CSV table of C-alpha atoms in Angstrom, one decimal:
chain,number,residue,atom,x,y,z
A,876,MET,CA,200.1,193.8,64.9
A,877,ASN,CA,201.0,190.3,65.8
A,878,LYS,CA,204.4,191.4,67.0
A,879,LEU,CA,202.8,194.3,69.0
A,880,ALA,CA,200.4,191.8,70.6
A,881,CYS,CA,203.2,189.5,71.6
A,882,ALA,CA,205.2,192.3,73.0
A,883,LEU,CA,202.2,193.6,75.1
A,884,ALA,CA,201.4,190.1,76.3
A,885,THR,CA,205.0,189.5,77.4
A,886,ALA,CA,205.1,192.9,79.2
A,887,GLY,CA,201.8,192.0,80.9
A,888,ALA,CA,203.1,188.6,82.0
A,889,LEU,CA,206.1,190.2,83.5
A,890,PHE,CA,204.1,192.8,85.3
A,891,ALA,CA,201.8,190.2,86.7
A,892,THR,CA,204.7,188.2,87.8
A,893,SER,CA,206.2,191.2,89.5
A,894,LEU,CA,203.0,191.8,91.4
A,895,ALA,CA,202.8,188.3,92.5
A,896,HIS,CA,206.2,188.6,94.2
A,897,ALA,CA,205.8,192.2,95.6
A,898,ASP,CA,206.6,191.3,99.2
A,899,THR,CA,209.7,189.0,98.9
A,900,LEU,CA,210.8,189.9,102.5
A,901,ALA,CA,207.5,188.7,103.9
A,902,ASP,CA,207.8,185.5,101.7
A,903,VAL,CA,211.3,184.8,102.8
A,904,LYS,CA,210.5,185.2,106.5
A,905,ALA,CA,207.4,183.0,106.2
A,906,ARG,CA,209.3,180.3,104.2
A,907,GLY,CA,212.2,180.3,106.6
A,908,THR,CA,214.7,180.0,103.8
A,909,LEU,CA,216.2,182.3,101.1
A,910,LYS,CA,216.2,181.1,97.6
A,911,CYS,CA,219.4,182.4,96.1
A,912,GLY,CA,220.4,182.1,92.5
A,913,VAL,CA,224.1,181.4,91.9
A,914,SER,CA,226.4,180.2,89.1
A,915,GLN,CA,226.7,176.6,88.1
A,916,GLY,CA,230.2,176.5,89.4
A,917,LEU,CA,232.7,179.3,89.3
A,918,GLU,CA,235.7,178.8,91.7
A,919,GLY,CA,236.0,181.6,94.3
A,920,PHE,CA,232.6,183.0,93.6
A,921,SER,CA,230.0,180.2,93.8
A,922,ALA,CA,230.9,176.5,93.6
A,923,LYS,CA,230.6,173.3,95.7
A,924,ASP,CA,233.6,172.2,97.6
A,925,ASP,CA,234.8,168.6,98.1
A,926,LYS,CA,232.2,168.2,100.9
A,927,GLY,CA,229.3,169.3,98.6
A,928,GLN,CA,229.0,172.7,100.4
A,929,TRP,CA,228.5,175.9,98.5
A,930,THR,CA,231.3,178.4,98.9
A,931,GLY,CA,232.5,181.7,97.4
A,932,PHE,CA,232.2,185.4,97.3
A,933,ASP,CA,228.6,185.4,95.8
A,934,VAL,CA,227.6,182.6,98.2
A,935,ASP,CA,228.8,184.6,101.1
A,936,PHE,CA,226.5,187.4,100.1
A,937,CYS,CA,223.5,185.0,100.1
A,938,ARG,CA,224.6,183.9,103.4
A,939,ALA,CA,224.8,187.5,104.7
A,940,VAL,CA,221.2,188.1,103.5
A,941,ALA,CA,219.9,185.0,105.2
A,942,ALA,CA,221.7,185.9,108.4
A,943,SER,CA,220.2,189.5,108.6
A,944,VAL,CA,216.7,188.4,107.6
A,945,LEU,CA,216.4,185.0,109.2
A,946,GLY,CA,219.1,185.1,111.8
A,947,ASP,CA,220.8,182.0,110.4
A,948,ALA,CA,223.4,182.2,107.5
A,949,ALA,CA,222.7,178.5,106.8
A,950,LYS,CA,219.1,179.0,105.8
A,951,VAL,CA,219.8,179.3,102.0
A,952,ASP,CA,218.6,177.1,99.2
A,953,TYR,CA,221.1,177.6,96.4
A,954,VAL,CA,219.8,177.4,92.9
A,955,PRO,CA,222.5,177.1,90.2
A,956,LEU,CA,221.7,178.9,87.1
A,957,SER,CA,223.3,179.3,83.7
A,958,ALA,CA,223.8,182.8,82.2
A,959,GLU,CA,220.7,182.4,79.9
A,960,ALA,CA,218.4,181.1,82.7
A,961,ARG,CA,219.4,183.5,85.5
A,962,PHE,CA,217.2,186.5,84.7
A,963,PRO,CA,214.1,184.5,83.6
A,964,ALA,CA,214.4,182.5,87.0
A,965,LEU,CA,214.4,185.7,88.9
A,966,GLN,CA,211.5,187.2,86.9
A,967,LYS,CA,209.4,184.1,87.5
A,968,GLY,CA,210.0,184.1,91.2
A,969,GLU,CA,212.0,180.8,91.2
A,970,VAL,CA,214.7,182.7,93.2
A,971,ASP,CA,214.4,185.7,95.6
A,972,LEU,CA,217.8,187.0,94.7
A,973,LEU,CA,220.5,186.6,92.2
A,974,SER,CA,224.0,186.6,93.4
A,975,ARG,CA,225.7,185.5,90.3
A,976,ASN,CA,228.5,187.6,88.7
A,977,SER,CA,225.9,189.7,86.8
A,978,THR,CA,226.8,193.0,85.1
A,979,TRP,CA,224.6,196.0,85.8
A,980,THR,CA,223.3,197.4,82.4
A,981,LEU,CA,220.5,199.7,81.4
A,982,GLN,CA,218.8,197.0,79.3
A,983,ARG,CA,218.6,194.6,82.2
A,984,GLU,CA,216.8,197.2,84.4
A,985,ALA,CA,214.7,198.9,81.7
A,986,ASP,CA,213.7,195.9,79.6
A,987,LEU,CA,213.9,193.0,81.9
A,988,LYS,CA,212.3,194.9,84.8
A,989,LEU,CA,215.0,193.9,87.3
A,990,MET,CA,217.0,196.1,89.8
A,991,PHE,CA,220.7,195.9,90.7
A,992,ALA,CA,221.1,196.4,94.5
A,993,GLY,CA,224.6,197.8,94.2
A,994,ILE,CA,228.1,196.9,93.0
A,995,SER,CA,229.8,194.2,94.9
A,996,TYR,CA,232.7,193.7,92.6
A,997,TYR,CA,234.1,196.2,89.9
A,998,ASP,CA,235.3,194.0,87.0
A,999,GLY,CA,236.2,194.4,83.5
A,1000,GLN,CA,236.4,192.0,80.5
A,1001,GLY,CA,239.8,190.5,79.5
A,1002,PHE,CA,241.4,187.7,77.6
A,1003,MET,CA,243.2,184.4,78.3
A,1004,VAL,CA,245.6,182.8,76.0
A,1005,PRO,CA,248.1,179.9,76.0
A,1006,ALA,CA,251.5,181.2,77.2
A,1007,ALA,CA,253.1,179.4,74.3
A,1008,LYS,CA,251.6,181.7,71.8
A,1009,ASN,CA,253.9,184.6,73.2
A,1010,VAL,CA,251.0,187.1,73.0
A,1011,MET,CA,251.7,190.1,75.2
A,1012,GLY,CA,248.5,192.2,74.6
A,1013,ALA,CA,245.0,192.1,73.1
A,1014,LEU,CA,245.9,194.0,70.0
A,1015,GLU,CA,248.0,190.9,68.9
A,1016,LEU,CA,244.8,188.9,68.7
A,1017,ASN,CA,243.8,189.6,65.1
A,1018,ASN,CA,242.2,186.7,63.2
A,1019,SER,CA,241.8,184.7,66.4
A,1020,LYS,CA,239.0,182.2,67.4
A,1021,VAL,CA,237.5,183.5,70.5
A,1022,CYS,CA,235.3,181.5,72.9
A,1023,THR,CA,232.9,183.0,75.3
A,1024,GLN,CA,229.6,182.1,77.0
A,1025,ARG,CA,226.3,182.7,75.4
A,1026,GLY,CA,223.9,185.0,77.1
A,1027,THR,CA,226.5,187.3,78.5
A,1028,THR,CA,227.7,190.8,77.6
A,1029,SER,CA,231.1,189.3,76.7
A,1030,ALA,CA,230.3,188.5,73.1
A,1031,LEU,CA,229.2,192.0,72.3
A,1032,ASN,CA,232.1,193.6,74.1
A,1033,ALA,CA,234.5,191.3,72.1
A,1034,GLN,CA,233.0,192.2,68.9
A,1035,ASP,CA,233.1,196.0,69.6
A,1036,TYR,CA,236.7,195.8,70.6
A,1037,PHE,CA,237.9,193.9,67.5
A,1038,ARG,CA,235.8,196.2,65.3
A,1039,GLN,CA,237.1,199.4,66.8
A,1040,ASN,CA,240.7,198.2,66.4
A,1041,LYS,CA,240.1,196.9,62.8
A,1042,MET,CA,240.7,193.4,63.7
A,1043,THR,CA,238.7,190.2,62.8
A,1044,LEU,CA,237.7,187.3,65.0
A,1045,GLU,CA,235.7,184.1,64.8
A,1046,LEU,CA,233.3,184.2,67.8
A,1047,ILE,CA,232.4,180.8,69.3
A,1048,GLU,CA,229.5,181.1,71.8
A,1049,LEU,CA,228.7,178.2,74.0
A,1050,PRO,CA,225.9,177.7,76.5
A,1051,THR,CA,227.8,176.8,79.7
A,1052,VAL,CA,231.0,177.7,81.3
A,1053,ASP,CA,232.3,174.1,81.3
A,1054,GLU,CA,231.7,173.9,77.5
A,1055,VAL,CA,233.7,177.1,77.0
A,1056,VAL,CA,236.6,175.9,79.0
A,1057,LYS,CA,236.6,172.5,77.2
A,1058,ALA,CA,236.5,174.2,73.8
A,1059,TYR,CA,239.5,176.3,74.8
A,1060,ALA,CA,241.4,173.4,76.4
A,1061,ASP,CA,240.8,171.3,73.2
A,1062,GLY,CA,242.0,174.0,70.9
A,1063,ARG,CA,238.7,174.8,69.3
A,1064,CYS,CA,239.6,178.5,70.0
A,1065,ASP,CA,242.8,180.5,70.6
A,1066,VAL,CA,241.4,182.9,73.1
A,1067,LEU,CA,238.9,182.7,76.1
A,1068,THR,CA,237.2,186.0,76.9
A,1069,THR,CA,235.0,186.9,79.8
A,1070,ASP,CA,235.3,189.1,83.1
A,1071,VAL,CA,238.9,189.1,84.4
A,1072,SER,CA,237.8,187.6,87.7
A,1073,GLN,CA,236.2,184.7,85.8
A,1074,LEU,CA,239.4,184.2,83.8
A,1075,TYR,CA,241.4,183.6,87.0
A,1076,ALA,CA,238.7,181.1,88.2
A,1077,LEU,CA,238.5,179.3,84.9
A,1078,ARG,CA,242.2,179.0,84.5
A,1079,LEU,CA,242.1,176.7,87.5
A,1080,LYS,CA,239.9,174.3,85.6
A,1081,LEU,CA,242.7,173.7,83.0
A,1082,ALA,CA,245.1,170.7,83.3
A,1083,LYS,CA,248.1,173.1,83.6
A,1084,PRO,CA,246.9,176.5,84.7
A,1085,ALA,CA,250.5,177.9,84.7
A,1086,ASP,CA,250.5,177.4,80.8
A,1087,HIS,CA,247.9,180.0,80.4
A,1088,ILE,CA,248.1,183.8,80.9
A,1089,VAL,CA,245.6,186.5,81.5
A,1090,LEU,CA,246.4,189.4,79.3
A,1091,PRO,CA,246.8,192.9,81.1
A,1092,ASP,CA,244.2,194.5,78.8
A,1093,VAL,CA,240.7,195.4,80.1
A,1094,ILE,CA,238.2,196.3,77.4
A,1095,SER,CA,235.0,197.1,79.3
A,1096,LYS,CA,233.3,198.1,82.5
A,1097,GLU,CA,231.7,195.2,84.2
A,1098,PRO,CA,230.0,196.4,87.5
A,1099,LEU,CA,228.8,193.1,89.1
A,1100,GLY,CA,226.2,193.0,91.8
A,1101,PRO,CA,223.1,191.3,93.4
A,1102,VAL,CA,219.8,191.5,91.5
A,1103,VAL,CA,216.2,191.5,92.6
A,1104,ARG,CA,212.9,192.1,90.8
A,1105,GLN,CA,211.5,195.6,90.3
A,1106,GLY,CA,208.3,196.7,92.2
A,1107,ASP,CA,209.5,195.3,95.6
A,1108,ASP,CA,211.1,198.2,97.3
A,1109,ALA,CA,211.3,196.8,100.7
A,1110,TRP,CA,213.2,193.7,99.5
A,1111,LEU,CA,215.6,195.9,97.4
A,1112,ASN,CA,216.3,198.0,100.4
A,1113,VAL,CA,217.2,194.9,102.5
A,1114,VAL,CA,219.5,193.5,99.8
A,1115,LYS,CA,221.2,196.8,99.1
A,1116,TRP,CA,221.9,197.6,102.8
A,1117,ASN,CA,223.3,194.1,103.3
A,1118,LEU,CA,226.0,195.1,100.8
A,1119,PHE,CA,226.4,198.5,102.3
A,1120,ALA,CA,226.8,196.9,105.8
A,1121,LEU,CA,229.6,194.7,104.5
A,1122,LEU,CA,231.5,197.7,103.2
A,1123,ASN,CA,230.8,199.9,106.2
A,1124,ALA,CA,231.9,197.2,108.6
A,1125,GLU,CA,235.3,197.1,106.9
A,1126,GLU,CA,235.6,200.9,106.9
A,1127,LEU,CA,234.7,201.0,110.7
A,1128,GLY,CA,237.2,198.3,111.5
A,1129,ILE,CA,234.4,195.9,112.5
A,1130,SER,CA,235.4,192.3,111.7
A,1131,GLN,CA,234.8,188.9,113.1
A,1132,PRO,CA,237.7,189.2,115.6
A,1133,THR,CA,236.7,192.7,116.7
A,1134,LEU,CA,232.9,192.3,116.8
A,1135,ASP,CA,232.7,191.9,120.6
A,1136,GLN,CA,234.7,195.2,121.1
A,1137,ALA,CA,232.3,196.9,118.6
A,1138,LEU,CA,229.3,195.8,120.6
A,1139,SER,CA,230.5,197.8,123.6
A,1140,SER,CA,232.0,200.8,121.6
A,1141,GLN,CA,230.9,204.3,122.4
A,1142,LYS,CA,231.6,205.6,118.9
A,1143,PRO,CA,228.4,207.0,117.4
A,1144,ASP,CA,228.9,205.4,113.9
A,1145,VAL,CA,229.8,202.0,115.5
A,1146,LYS,CA,226.9,202.2,117.8
A,1147,ARG,CA,224.4,202.8,114.9
A,1148,PHE,CA,226.0,199.9,113.1
A,1149,VAL,CA,225.7,197.3,115.9
A,1150,GLY,CA,222.2,198.5,116.9
A,1151,THR,CA,223.0,200.0,120.3
A,1152,ASP,CA,221.8,203.4,119.1
A,1153,GLY,CA,218.8,204.0,116.8
A,1154,SER,CA,216.3,201.8,115.1
A,1155,TYR,CA,217.8,201.3,111.7
A,1156,GLY,CA,217.2,197.6,111.6
A,1157,GLU,CA,213.6,198.0,112.3
A,1158,GLN,CA,213.2,200.6,109.6
A,1159,LEU,CA,214.3,197.8,107.1
A,1160,GLY,CA,211.9,195.3,108.6
A,1161,LEU,CA,214.7,193.5,110.4
A,1162,THR,CA,216.1,193.5,113.9
A,1163,LYS,CA,218.4,195.8,115.7
A,1164,ASP,CA,221.3,193.5,115.4
A,1165,TRP,CA,220.8,192.8,111.7
A,1166,ALA,CA,224.3,194.1,110.8
A,1167,VAL,CA,225.9,192.2,113.7
A,1168,ARG,CA,224.5,189.0,112.3
A,1169,ILE,CA,226.1,189.6,109.0
A,1170,VAL,CA,229.6,190.2,110.4
A,1171,LYS,CA,229.3,187.4,112.8
A,1172,SER,CA,228.3,185.0,109.9
A,1173,VAL,CA,230.6,186.0,107.0
A,1174,GLY,CA,232.8,188.9,108.2
A,1175,ASN,CA,233.2,192.3,106.6
A,1176,TYR,CA,233.7,192.9,102.8
A,1177,GLY,CA,237.4,192.7,103.1
A,1178,GLU,CA,237.2,189.4,104.9
A,1179,VAL,CA,234.8,187.9,102.3
A,1180,PHE,CA,237.1,189.1,99.5
A,1181,GLU,CA,240.3,187.9,100.8
A,1182,ARG,CA,238.9,184.5,101.9
A,1183,ASN,CA,237.4,183.7,98.6
A,1184,ILE,CA,239.2,185.5,95.8
A,1185,GLY,CA,242.0,187.6,97.3
A,1186,THR,CA,245.7,187.1,97.2
A,1187,SER,CA,245.8,184.4,99.9
A,1188,SER,CA,243.1,182.4,98.0
A,1189,LYS,CA,243.4,180.0,95.0
A,1190,LEU,CA,242.6,182.7,92.6
A,1191,GLY,CA,245.1,185.3,94.0
A,1192,ILE,CA,243.3,188.4,92.7
A,1193,PRO,CA,244.5,191.8,94.2
A,1194,ARG,CA,241.8,194.1,95.7
A,1195,GLY,CA,242.7,196.8,93.1
A,1196,ILE,CA,239.8,199.2,92.6
A,1197,ASN,CA,237.8,197.0,94.9
A,1198,GLN,CA,239.7,198.5,97.8
A,1199,LEU,CA,237.8,200.9,100.0
A,1200,TRP,CA,237.7,204.4,98.8
A,1201,SER,CA,239.8,205.4,101.9
A,1202,MET,CA,242.5,203.0,100.8
A,1203,GLY,CA,242.8,204.1,97.2
A,1204,GLY,CA,240.0,202.0,95.7
A,1205,ILE,CA,236.5,203.0,94.6
A,1206,GLN,CA,234.3,200.9,97.0
A,1207,TYR,CA,232.1,203.2,98.8
A,1208,ALA,CA,228.9,202.7,101.0
A,1209,PRO,CA,226.4,205.2,102.2
A,1210,PRO,CA,226.5,205.6,106.0
A,1211,ILE,CA,224.0,204.0,108.4
A,1212,ARG,CA,222.4,207.1,110.0
């Protein structure tokens, strides 16, 4: 009975917290800033540069939301969160939005009472090993010591993979990314496992990145995306359509260099996007030019991807399945109409 009482009390507290933050859009407008939860430092996704400014793929999404809601992409308070702290911080209202390489799972929506607003990056879990070990694939990792971050889906995925392939491992879970990288660099483990996108980023933290390889094997589906609290549909719609606007802009050929041309376009789908036809922005509680503000501030999805994590960035990640559906990938957004 004590366990039941505790469970009911926890559920009641979460419900009360959800009700207390049931109009995040109004709160953000009144406050004049967006509180955005990001990682504690993951190159290419969310990290401070040498000038102390936050940059990255996930950071640009925070900036896009601030631009569409507040008219200024700079009006963001970035809150760095560990993997363990990210969801409680969102539940408690310490952040308005989580844009922090988080995997969409049933448990996180059904049990934690959160909502994923879409998939901003299709990822999968992989392995990084020292090149000197001459390992060519994950099936050669039997009896390995494997490091990963606590509070993520990576530990369970690794255990499942090794069990399914009748291999053994010693799993070493550490609380922060930096501790995971240090353990790997110091030789406490033979393998580092996490999402493939993170492996590219974490490799840059090593003294000699070229001495380490990311194996070709992908052992899981890791759909990453922005997260909000349940019970706040207006805010969910705003965040969701910010992501869709980034994708639709690229599909329509609307970019930072072509934005002025788009504003004078007579194409129906472009006119709806830029707000010269219809009242789609107002239906979201925003302005007619909400999507224009996004592109003007951060560009379209392709520009955000290439600038932060694409082949011309430090990470050098190919678009792959994150290419638009019309270009051979699976990224797809509902139309603005």
